[in-house]
Amino acid sequence: MFFSSIFLKSVRDLRRSLFWWSLAVVLYCSLITFLYDAMADSLVQLVKYYPPELGKMFGIDISTLASPAGWIYAEIYAMMLPICFIAFFVFSGANAIANEEETRTLEILLSEPVSRGRLYIEKFVALIFNGVVISIVTFISIAVPSIIISMDIGMGKIVAATLNLTLMATLLGTLAFAISASLGKRRTSLIIPVGFAIISYVSDIASMFASWVDGINRFSIFNYYRIEEAFENGIDLGIVLGFVSSITLVTFIGYLRFQRRDLRF
């Protein structure tokens, strides 16, 4: 079936990238989680002398750093994992169709008895599939070490935090994918989502210091990331619904545009 061939081709094209990104995530997350066991006592002292304002510059609440959830949030979910996930999803999304068009392999795919719409959907499903894989790898890389060292953090909270991270990165990856399908330009597909992510992050950090940024920050994707709340309250269905709705809308717009535009062969 052509669904299987295009979907599997798309997954195969990303297999090396997925492997190396997953390996990096496993090594980093496992190391940081295990490190808490060795640093727990030192962190209590560090919190007393660490300037709170310096923590805000990185979106971190220093007062919670000594707790298991605070450590995992600050060292893994605050900055490092978002960078990794956004890079993986955006590059994957940008390459999905624009790279095929720029290298003239899209013509070969469409020469088969398969519609543009089906090609678009299969490529998108492959993107989501790879995202799910790296998300599961992330959860395991944190959950298993935390169990080994008897870290006092619930598995449900790790699931909630990883879900928020995955949804945020998926939205940016979907934006890259939709632009890739709409314009057929890989560079543009990379610049716009990455630029939006950087502006969103700066806006979210600035809102901690200046209240006048709050209005602008409503449009920041990091404003809805809310990992600290995920560690406190678990999965927020409102946040999940908001991300899923946005992903669906962006995907649909890209689908319509891809169906109607002239392709470069």
CSV table of C-alpha atoms in Angstrom, one decimal:
chain,number,residue,atom,x,y,z
A,1,MET,CA,0.0,0.0,0.0
A,2,PHE,CA,1.2,3.5,-0.8
A,3,PHE,CA,0.3,4.7,2.7
A,4,SER,CA,2.8,2.2,4.1
A,5,SER,CA,5.5,3.0,1.5
A,6,ILE,CA,5.4,6.8,2.0
A,7,PHE,CA,4.9,6.6,5.8
A,8,LEU,CA,7.8,4.1,6.2
A,9,LYS,CA,10.0,6.1,3.8
A,10,SER,CA,9.4,9.2,5.9
A,11,VAL,CA,10.2,7.3,9.1
A,12,ARG,CA,13.3,5.8,7.5
A,13,ASP,CA,14.5,9.2,6.4
A,14,LEU,CA,14.6,10.3,10.0
A,15,ARG,CA,15.8,7.1,11.6
A,16,ARG,CA,19.4,8.3,12.1
A,17,SER,CA,18.3,11.7,13.3
A,18,LEU,CA,15.8,10.1,15.7
A,19,PHE,CA,18.5,7.7,17.0
A,20,TRP,CA,21.1,10.4,17.8
A,21,TRP,CA,18.6,12.8,19.3
A,22,SER,CA,17.1,9.9,21.4
A,23,LEU,CA,20.6,8.9,22.5
A,24,ALA,CA,21.4,12.5,23.6
A,25,VAL,CA,18.2,12.7,25.5
A,26,VAL,CA,18.8,9.4,27.3
A,27,LEU,CA,22.3,10.3,28.3
A,28,TYR,CA,21.5,13.8,29.5
A,29,CYS,CA,18.2,13.1,31.3
A,30,SER,CA,19.6,10.0,33.0
A,31,LEU,CA,22.7,11.7,34.1
A,32,ILE,CA,20.8,14.8,35.5
A,33,THR,CA,18.3,12.6,37.3
A,34,PHE,CA,21.1,10.4,38.9
A,35,LEU,CA,23.0,13.6,39.8
A,36,TYR,CA,20.2,14.7,42.1
A,37,ASP,CA,21.0,11.9,44.5
A,38,ALA,CA,24.6,13.1,44.9
A,39,MET,CA,23.7,16.8,45.1
A,40,ALA,CA,20.5,16.8,47.2
A,41,ASP,CA,22.2,18.1,50.4
A,42,SER,CA,24.3,20.7,48.6
A,43,LEU,CA,21.2,22.0,46.8
A,44,VAL,CA,19.6,23.0,50.1
A,45,GLN,CA,22.6,25.2,50.9
A,46,LEU,CA,22.7,26.5,47.3
A,47,VAL,CA,19.1,27.7,47.4
A,48,LYS,CA,19.9,29.9,50.4
A,49,TYR,CA,22.6,32.0,48.6
A,50,TYR,CA,21.4,31.8,45.0
A,51,PRO,CA,19.9,35.2,43.9
A,52,PRO,CA,16.2,34.6,42.9
A,53,GLU,CA,16.5,37.2,40.1
A,54,LEU,CA,19.2,35.2,38.4
A,55,GLY,CA,16.9,32.1,38.4
A,56,LYS,CA,14.1,34.1,36.8
A,57,MET,CA,16.4,34.9,33.9
A,58,PHE,CA,16.2,31.2,33.0
A,59,GLY,CA,12.6,30.8,34.0
A,60,ILE,CA,13.5,29.0,37.2
A,61,ASP,CA,12.1,29.3,40.7
A,62,ILE,CA,15.2,28.9,42.8
A,63,SER,CA,13.2,28.2,46.0
A,64,THR,CA,12.1,24.9,44.6
A,65,LEU,CA,15.5,23.8,43.2
A,66,ALA,CA,16.3,21.5,46.1
A,67,SER,CA,13.1,19.5,45.6
A,68,PRO,CA,13.0,16.5,43.2
A,69,ALA,CA,10.4,18.2,41.0
A,70,GLY,CA,12.2,21.5,41.1
A,71,TRP,CA,15.5,19.9,40.2
A,72,ILE,CA,14.1,18.0,37.2
A,73,TYR,CA,12.2,21.1,36.0
A,74,ALA,CA,15.2,23.4,36.3
A,75,GLU,CA,17.9,21.2,34.9
A,76,ILE,CA,15.8,19.3,32.2
A,77,TYR,CA,12.5,20.9,31.3
A,78,ALA,CA,13.3,24.6,31.7
A,79,MET,CA,15.7,25.0,28.8
A,80,MET,CA,17.7,22.0,27.7
A,81,LEU,CA,14.8,19.6,26.7
A,82,PRO,CA,12.8,22.4,25.0
A,83,ILE,CA,15.8,23.2,22.9
A,84,CYS,CA,16.3,19.6,21.9
A,85,PHE,CA,12.6,18.9,21.2
A,86,ILE,CA,12.1,22.2,19.2
A,87,ALA,CA,15.2,21.5,17.1
A,88,PHE,CA,14.1,17.9,16.4
A,89,PHE,CA,10.5,18.7,15.6
A,90,VAL,CA,11.2,21.9,13.6
A,91,PHE,CA,13.9,20.3,11.5
A,92,SER,CA,11.8,17.2,10.9
A,93,GLY,CA,8.8,19.3,9.9
A,94,ALA,CA,10.8,21.6,7.6
A,95,ASN,CA,12.4,18.7,5.8
A,96,ALA,CA,9.2,16.7,5.4
A,97,ILE,CA,8.0,18.2,2.1
A,98,ALA,CA,10.3,21.2,1.2
A,99,ASN,CA,13.4,19.1,1.2
A,100,GLU,CA,11.7,16.6,-1.1
A,101,GLU,CA,10.7,19.4,-3.4
A,102,GLU,CA,14.1,21.1,-3.4
A,103,THR,CA,15.8,17.8,-4.2
A,104,ARG,CA,13.3,17.0,-6.9
A,105,THR,CA,12.2,13.7,-5.2
A,106,LEU,CA,8.7,15.0,-4.6
A,107,GLU,CA,7.9,14.5,-8.3
A,108,ILE,CA,8.8,10.8,-8.0
A,109,LEU,CA,6.5,10.3,-5.0
A,110,LEU,CA,3.6,12.1,-6.7
A,111,SER,CA,4.1,10.1,-9.9
A,112,GLU,CA,2.7,7.1,-8.0
A,113,PRO,CA,-1.1,6.8,-7.8
A,114,VAL,CA,-1.3,8.8,-4.6
A,115,SER,CA,-2.9,12.2,-4.1
A,116,ARG,CA,-1.3,15.3,-2.6
A,117,GLY,CA,-3.6,15.1,0.3
A,118,ARG,CA,-2.6,11.6,1.2
A,119,LEU,CA,1.1,12.4,0.8
A,120,TYR,CA,0.6,15.4,3.2
A,121,ILE,CA,-1.2,13.2,5.8
A,122,GLU,CA,1.3,10.4,5.6
A,123,LYS,CA,4.2,12.8,6.0
A,124,PHE,CA,2.5,14.4,9.0
A,125,VAL,CA,1.7,11.1,10.6
A,126,ALA,CA,5.4,10.2,10.3
A,127,LEU,CA,6.3,13.4,12.0
A,128,ILE,CA,4.0,12.7,14.9
A,129,PHE,CA,5.2,9.1,15.1
A,130,ASN,CA,8.8,10.1,15.6
A,131,GLY,CA,7.7,12.7,18.1
A,132,VAL,CA,5.9,10.1,20.1
A,133,VAL,CA,9.0,7.9,20.1
A,134,ILE,CA,11.3,10.6,21.4
A,135,SER,CA,8.7,11.5,24.0
A,136,ILE,CA,8.5,8.0,25.3
A,137,VAL,CA,12.3,7.8,25.4
A,138,THR,CA,12.4,11.0,27.4
A,139,PHE,CA,9.9,9.7,30.0
A,140,ILE,CA,11.8,6.4,30.4
A,141,SER,CA,15.1,8.3,30.7
A,142,ILE,CA,13.8,10.2,33.7
A,143,ALA,CA,11.3,7.7,35.2
A,144,VAL,CA,13.7,4.8,35.5
A,145,PRO,CA,16.6,6.6,37.2
A,146,SER,CA,14.2,8.4,39.5
A,147,ILE,CA,12.9,4.9,40.6
A,148,ILE,CA,16.4,3.6,41.1
A,149,ILE,CA,17.4,6.4,43.4
A,150,SER,CA,14.0,6.5,45.1
A,151,MET,CA,13.3,10.0,44.0
A,152,ASP,CA,10.1,11.4,45.5
A,153,ILE,CA,8.4,12.4,42.3
A,154,GLY,CA,5.2,10.9,40.9
A,155,MET,CA,5.3,9.2,37.5
A,156,GLY,CA,2.1,11.0,36.6
A,157,LYS,CA,3.9,14.4,37.0
A,158,ILE,CA,6.6,13.3,34.7
A,159,VAL,CA,4.0,12.2,32.1
A,160,ALA,CA,2.3,15.6,32.5
A,161,ALA,CA,5.5,17.6,32.0
A,162,THR,CA,6.6,15.5,29.0
A,163,LEU,CA,3.2,15.8,27.5
A,164,ASN,CA,3.3,19.6,27.7
A,165,LEU,CA,6.8,19.6,26.2
A,166,THR,CA,5.8,17.3,23.4
A,167,LEU,CA,2.7,19.3,22.5
A,168,MET,CA,4.6,22.6,22.5
A,169,ALA,CA,7.3,21.2,20.3
A,170,THR,CA,4.7,19.5,18.1
A,171,LEU,CA,3.0,22.8,17.5
A,172,LEU,CA,6.2,24.4,16.3
A,173,GLY,CA,7.1,21.3,14.3
A,174,THR,CA,3.6,21.4,12.7
A,175,LEU,CA,4.1,25.1,11.9
A,176,ALA,CA,7.4,24.2,10.1
A,177,PHE,CA,5.7,21.3,8.3
A,178,ALA,CA,2.7,23.5,7.2
A,179,ILE,CA,5.1,26.2,5.9
A,180,SER,CA,7.2,23.5,4.2
A,181,ALA,CA,4.1,22.2,2.4
A,182,SER,CA,2.7,25.7,1.7
A,183,LEU,CA,5.8,27.3,0.3
A,184,GLY,CA,8.2,24.5,-0.5
A,185,LYS,CA,11.1,26.5,1.0
A,186,ARG,CA,13.1,24.7,3.7
A,187,ARG,CA,14.9,27.8,5.0
A,188,THR,CA,11.7,29.7,5.5
A,189,SER,CA,10.2,26.7,7.2
A,190,LEU,CA,13.0,26.7,9.7
A,191,ILE,CA,13.4,30.5,10.3
A,192,ILE,CA,9.7,31.3,11.1
A,193,PRO,CA,9.1,28.6,13.8
A,194,VAL,CA,12.5,29.0,15.4
A,195,GLY,CA,12.1,32.8,15.4
A,196,PHE,CA,8.7,32.5,17.0
A,197,ALA,CA,10.1,30.1,19.6
A,198,ILE,CA,12.9,32.5,20.5
A,199,ILE,CA,10.6,35.6,20.7
A,200,SER,CA,8.2,33.6,22.8
A,201,TYR,CA,10.9,32.5,25.2
A,202,VAL,CA,12.2,36.0,25.6
A,203,SER,CA,8.7,37.4,26.1
A,204,ASP,CA,7.9,34.8,28.8
A,205,ILE,CA,11.1,35.6,30.7
A,206,ALA,CA,10.6,39.3,30.4
A,207,SER,CA,7.0,39.0,31.8
A,208,MET,CA,8.6,37.9,35.1
A,209,PHE,CA,10.3,41.3,35.4
A,210,ALA,CA,7.9,43.7,33.7
A,211,SER,CA,4.1,43.6,33.9
A,212,TRP,CA,3.7,45.6,30.6
A,213,VAL,CA,4.9,42.5,28.7
A,214,ASP,CA,2.0,40.4,29.9
A,215,GLY,CA,-0.2,41.5,27.0
A,216,ILE,CA,2.4,40.5,24.5
A,217,ASN,CA,3.1,37.3,26.4
A,218,ARG,CA,-0.4,36.0,25.8
A,219,PHE,CA,0.8,35.1,22.3
A,220,SER,CA,4.0,33.4,23.6
A,221,ILE,CA,3.9,29.6,23.2
A,222,PHE,CA,6.0,29.3,26.4
A,223,ASN,CA,3.3,31.1,28.3
A,224,TYR,CA,1.3,27.8,27.9
A,225,TYR,CA,4.2,25.5,28.5
A,226,ARG,CA,3.6,25.6,32.3
A,227,ILE,CA,5.9,22.8,33.4
A,228,GLU,CA,5.9,23.9,37.0
A,229,GLU,CA,2.1,23.6,37.1
A,230,ALA,CA,2.4,20.2,35.5
A,231,PHE,CA,4.6,19.0,38.3
A,232,GLU,CA,2.2,20.3,40.9
A,233,ASN,CA,-1.2,19.4,39.4
A,234,GLY,CA,-0.6,16.9,36.7
A,235,ILE,CA,-2.2,17.0,33.2
A,236,ASP,CA,-4.1,20.2,32.5
A,237,LEU,CA,-6.8,19.3,30.0
A,238,GLY,CA,-7.3,23.0,29.0
A,239,ILE,CA,-3.7,23.3,28.0
A,240,VAL,CA,-3.8,20.0,26.1
A,241,LEU,CA,-7.0,21.0,24.3
A,242,GLY,CA,-5.5,24.3,23.4
A,243,PHE,CA,-2.3,22.8,21.9
A,244,VAL,CA,-4.2,20.0,20.1
A,245,SER,CA,-6.7,22.6,18.6
A,246,SER,CA,-3.8,24.8,17.4
A,247,ILE,CA,-2.0,21.8,15.9
A,248,THR,CA,-5.1,20.7,14.1
A,249,LEU,CA,-5.8,24.2,12.7
A,250,VAL,CA,-2.2,24.7,11.5
A,251,THR,CA,-2.2,21.3,9.9
A,252,PHE,CA,-5.5,22.0,8.1
A,253,ILE,CA,-4.3,25.3,6.8
A,254,GLY,CA,-1.1,23.7,5.5
A,255,TYR,CA,-3.2,20.9,3.9
A,256,LEU,CA,-5.4,23.4,2.0
A,257,ARG,CA,-2.4,25.4,0.8
A,258,PHE,CA,-0.5,22.3,-0.3
A,259,GLN,CA,-3.5,21.1,-2.3
A,260,ARG,CA,-3.8,24.3,-4.3
A,261,ARG,CA,-0.3,25.7,-4.9
A,262,ASP,CA,2.0,25.0,-7.9
A,263,LEU,CA,4.8,22.6,-7.1
A,264,ARG,CA,8.4,23.0,-8.3
A,265,PHE,CA,9.6,20.0,-10.3
